[in-house]
Amino acid sequence: MDAYPPPNLSYTATWMAANDRLREHVLHRLGEGAPLPTDTFEDCAVVDWASTGWTAGRNVERPRSVTRRLR
C-alpha cells in the first residue's frame, strides 16, 4: 500500500487534493457572502480526515480552517 500522505506533501495538502469536490463546495458556499455555520455545508469528502482526536469526523471544518489561514 502506498504511504498516505506521499512523503513530499503535507497531510493537509494531500487531503485537500483528494477532496477537491468538498473544497469547491466550501469555496462556493463561502462566496455567497453570508456567514454560515459548519452544519449548513454538505460533507462530500472522498477521504475522511484521519484523526483520533477532536477533529475526527469533521471533514467540512478542515477546508474552512485552511481557507481562513490563507486569507
Short mmCIF file of N, CA and C in Angstrom, two decimals:
data_model
loop_
_atom_site.label_atom_id
_atom_site.label_comp_id
_atom_site.label_asym_id
_atom_site.label_seq_id
_atom_site.Cartn_x
_atom_site.Cartn_y
_atom_site.Cartn_z
N MET A 1 0.84 -1.18 0.00
CA MET A 1 0.00 0.00 0.00
C MET A 1 0.88 1.24 0.00
N ASP A 2 0.51 2.22 -0.79
CA ASP A 2 1.26 3.47 -0.84
C ASP A 2 1.10 4.25 0.45
N ALA A 3 2.14 4.97 0.80
CA ALA A 3 2.09 5.79 2.01
C ALA A 3 1.10 6.95 1.79
N TYR A 4 0.38 7.28 2.82
CA TYR A 4 -0.54 8.42 2.75
C TYR A 4 -0.27 9.28 3.96
N PRO A 5 0.12 10.49 3.80
CA PRO A 5 0.29 11.19 2.52
C PRO A 5 1.63 10.83 1.88
N PRO A 6 1.76 11.12 0.58
CA PRO A 6 3.06 10.92 -0.05
C PRO A 6 4.12 11.75 0.69
N PRO A 7 5.34 11.27 0.76
CA PRO A 7 6.36 11.93 1.56
C PRO A 7 6.65 13.38 1.18
N ASN A 8 6.34 13.79 -0.04
CA ASN A 8 6.65 15.15 -0.47
C ASN A 8 5.50 16.14 -0.25
N LEU A 9 4.39 15.70 0.30
CA LEU A 9 3.27 16.59 0.55
C LEU A 9 2.83 16.50 2.00
N SER A 10 2.37 17.61 2.52
CA SER A 10 1.82 17.58 3.88
C SER A 10 0.51 16.82 3.86
N TYR A 11 0.11 16.33 5.01
CA TYR A 11 -1.17 15.61 5.10
C TYR A 11 -2.32 16.51 4.66
N THR A 12 -2.32 17.77 5.09
CA THR A 12 -3.41 18.68 4.74
C THR A 12 -3.48 18.90 3.23
N ALA A 13 -2.35 19.14 2.58
CA ALA A 13 -2.34 19.36 1.13
C ALA A 13 -2.82 18.12 0.38
N THR A 14 -2.39 16.95 0.83
CA THR A 14 -2.81 15.70 0.20
C THR A 14 -4.30 15.47 0.39
N TRP A 15 -4.78 15.72 1.61
CA TRP A 15 -6.20 15.54 1.91
C TRP A 15 -7.06 16.51 1.11
N MET A 16 -6.62 17.77 1.01
CA MET A 16 -7.37 18.76 0.23
C MET A 16 -7.41 18.37 -1.25
N ALA A 17 -6.30 17.87 -1.79
CA ALA A 17 -6.27 17.46 -3.19
C ALA A 17 -7.21 16.28 -3.43
N ALA A 18 -7.28 15.35 -2.48
CA ALA A 18 -8.16 14.19 -2.62
C ALA A 18 -9.63 14.58 -2.50
N ASN A 19 -9.89 15.70 -1.86
CA ASN A 19 -11.26 16.14 -1.62
C ASN A 19 -11.57 17.45 -2.36
N ASP A 20 -11.20 17.49 -3.62
CA ASP A 20 -11.39 18.70 -4.41
C ASP A 20 -12.87 19.10 -4.49
N ARG A 21 -13.77 18.13 -4.58
CA ARG A 21 -15.20 18.46 -4.64
C ARG A 21 -15.65 19.16 -3.36
N LEU A 22 -15.19 18.69 -2.22
CA LEU A 22 -15.52 19.33 -0.94
C LEU A 22 -14.95 20.74 -0.90
N ARG A 23 -13.70 20.89 -1.34
CA ARG A 23 -13.07 22.22 -1.36
C ARG A 23 -13.86 23.19 -2.22
N GLU A 24 -14.24 22.76 -3.41
CA GLU A 24 -15.02 23.62 -4.31
C GLU A 24 -16.38 23.97 -3.70
N HIS A 25 -17.01 23.00 -3.06
CA HIS A 25 -18.30 23.22 -2.41
C HIS A 25 -18.18 24.29 -1.32
N VAL A 26 -17.16 24.14 -0.47
CA VAL A 26 -16.96 25.10 0.62
C VAL A 26 -16.66 26.49 0.06
N LEU A 27 -15.78 26.58 -0.91
CA LEU A 27 -15.46 27.89 -1.50
C LEU A 27 -16.67 28.53 -2.15
N HIS A 28 -17.48 27.74 -2.84
CA HIS A 28 -18.70 28.26 -3.47
C HIS A 28 -19.66 28.82 -2.42
N ARG A 29 -19.89 28.04 -1.38
CA ARG A 29 -20.81 28.49 -0.32
C ARG A 29 -20.28 29.72 0.39
N LEU A 30 -18.98 29.77 0.66
CA LEU A 30 -18.40 30.94 1.31
C LEU A 30 -18.48 32.17 0.41
N GLY A 31 -18.41 31.93 -0.91
CA GLY A 31 -18.50 33.03 -1.87
C GLY A 31 -19.87 33.67 -1.93
N GLU A 32 -20.88 33.02 -1.36
CA GLU A 32 -22.22 33.60 -1.34
C GLU A 32 -22.29 34.80 -0.40
N GLY A 33 -21.31 34.94 0.47
CA GLY A 33 -21.19 36.15 1.27
C GLY A 33 -21.72 36.12 2.67
N ALA A 34 -22.70 35.32 2.96
CA ALA A 34 -23.28 35.30 4.30
C ALA A 34 -22.49 34.36 5.20
N PRO A 35 -22.33 34.71 6.47
CA PRO A 35 -21.69 33.77 7.40
C PRO A 35 -22.52 32.50 7.52
N LEU A 36 -21.86 31.36 7.50
CA LEU A 36 -22.57 30.08 7.53
C LEU A 36 -22.00 29.18 8.62
N PRO A 37 -22.87 28.56 9.41
CA PRO A 37 -22.37 27.57 10.36
C PRO A 37 -21.93 26.30 9.62
N THR A 38 -21.04 25.57 10.22
CA THR A 38 -20.48 24.37 9.59
C THR A 38 -21.54 23.37 9.17
N ASP A 39 -22.60 23.21 9.95
CA ASP A 39 -23.59 22.18 9.62
C ASP A 39 -24.45 22.52 8.41
N THR A 40 -24.28 23.69 7.80
CA THR A 40 -25.01 24.01 6.57
C THR A 40 -24.27 23.55 5.32
N PHE A 41 -23.05 23.03 5.48
CA PHE A 41 -22.26 22.54 4.36
C PHE A 41 -22.46 21.04 4.20
N GLU A 42 -22.55 20.61 2.95
CA GLU A 42 -22.64 19.17 2.66
C GLU A 42 -21.25 18.54 2.85
N ASP A 43 -21.18 17.42 3.51
CA ASP A 43 -19.92 16.70 3.65
C ASP A 43 -19.77 15.77 2.44
N CYS A 44 -19.09 16.25 1.41
CA CYS A 44 -18.90 15.46 0.20
C CYS A 44 -17.44 15.00 0.07
N ALA A 45 -16.80 14.77 1.21
CA ALA A 45 -15.40 14.32 1.22
C ALA A 45 -15.30 12.90 0.68
N VAL A 46 -14.28 12.66 -0.11
CA VAL A 46 -13.98 11.33 -0.63
C VAL A 46 -13.11 10.59 0.38
N VAL A 47 -12.19 11.30 0.99
CA VAL A 47 -11.29 10.76 2.01
C VAL A 47 -11.61 11.48 3.31
N ASP A 48 -11.94 10.72 4.37
CA ASP A 48 -12.21 11.33 5.67
C ASP A 48 -10.93 11.86 6.29
N TRP A 49 -11.08 12.94 7.07
CA TRP A 49 -9.95 13.49 7.82
C TRP A 49 -9.59 12.48 8.91
N ALA A 50 -8.38 11.97 8.86
CA ALA A 50 -7.94 10.94 9.80
C ALA A 50 -7.47 11.58 11.10
N SER A 51 -8.18 11.28 12.15
CA SER A 51 -7.82 11.79 13.46
C SER A 51 -8.51 10.96 14.52
N THR A 52 -7.83 10.78 15.62
CA THR A 52 -8.46 10.12 16.77
C THR A 52 -8.78 11.15 17.84
N GLY A 53 -8.53 12.42 17.52
CA GLY A 53 -8.76 13.50 18.47
C GLY A 53 -10.03 14.27 18.17
N TRP A 54 -10.05 15.52 18.58
CA TRP A 54 -11.25 16.34 18.47
C TRP A 54 -11.62 16.69 17.03
N THR A 55 -10.70 16.53 16.06
CA THR A 55 -11.04 16.83 14.67
C THR A 55 -11.58 15.61 13.91
N ALA A 56 -11.69 14.46 14.55
CA ALA A 56 -12.20 13.25 13.89
C ALA A 56 -13.63 13.48 13.40
N GLY A 57 -13.87 13.12 12.15
CA GLY A 57 -15.21 13.23 11.59
C GLY A 57 -15.64 14.64 11.25
N ARG A 58 -14.71 15.55 11.22
CA ARG A 58 -15.05 16.95 10.94
C ARG A 58 -14.48 17.36 9.58
N ASN A 59 -14.90 16.67 8.54
CA ASN A 59 -14.38 16.92 7.21
C ASN A 59 -14.65 18.34 6.73
N VAL A 60 -15.82 18.86 6.99
CA VAL A 60 -16.19 20.19 6.49
C VAL A 60 -15.37 21.28 7.18
N GLU A 61 -15.03 21.11 8.42
CA GLU A 61 -14.28 22.14 9.14
C GLU A 61 -12.85 22.29 8.63
N ARG A 62 -12.26 21.24 8.10
CA ARG A 62 -10.86 21.31 7.66
C ARG A 62 -10.65 22.31 6.53
N PRO A 63 -11.39 22.24 5.41
CA PRO A 63 -11.14 23.25 4.37
C PRO A 63 -11.50 24.66 4.82
N ARG A 64 -12.47 24.79 5.71
CA ARG A 64 -12.83 26.12 6.22
C ARG A 64 -11.67 26.70 7.02
N SER A 65 -11.02 25.89 7.84
CA SER A 65 -9.92 26.41 8.65
C SER A 65 -8.70 26.71 7.78
N VAL A 66 -8.44 25.88 6.77
CA VAL A 66 -7.32 26.14 5.86
C VAL A 66 -7.58 27.40 5.06
N THR A 67 -8.78 27.58 4.55
CA THR A 67 -9.14 28.77 3.78
C THR A 67 -8.98 30.02 4.63
N ARG A 68 -9.39 29.95 5.85
CA ARG A 68 -9.30 31.10 6.77
C ARG A 68 -7.83 31.51 6.94
N ARG A 69 -6.92 30.55 7.02
CA ARG A 69 -5.50 30.85 7.21
C ARG A 69 -4.89 31.43 5.95
N LEU A 70 -5.45 31.14 4.77
CA LEU A 70 -4.88 31.63 3.51
C LEU A 70 -5.27 33.07 3.20
N ARG A 71 -6.25 33.59 3.88
CA ARG A 71 -6.70 34.96 3.59
C ARG A 71 -5.71 35.98 4.05
#
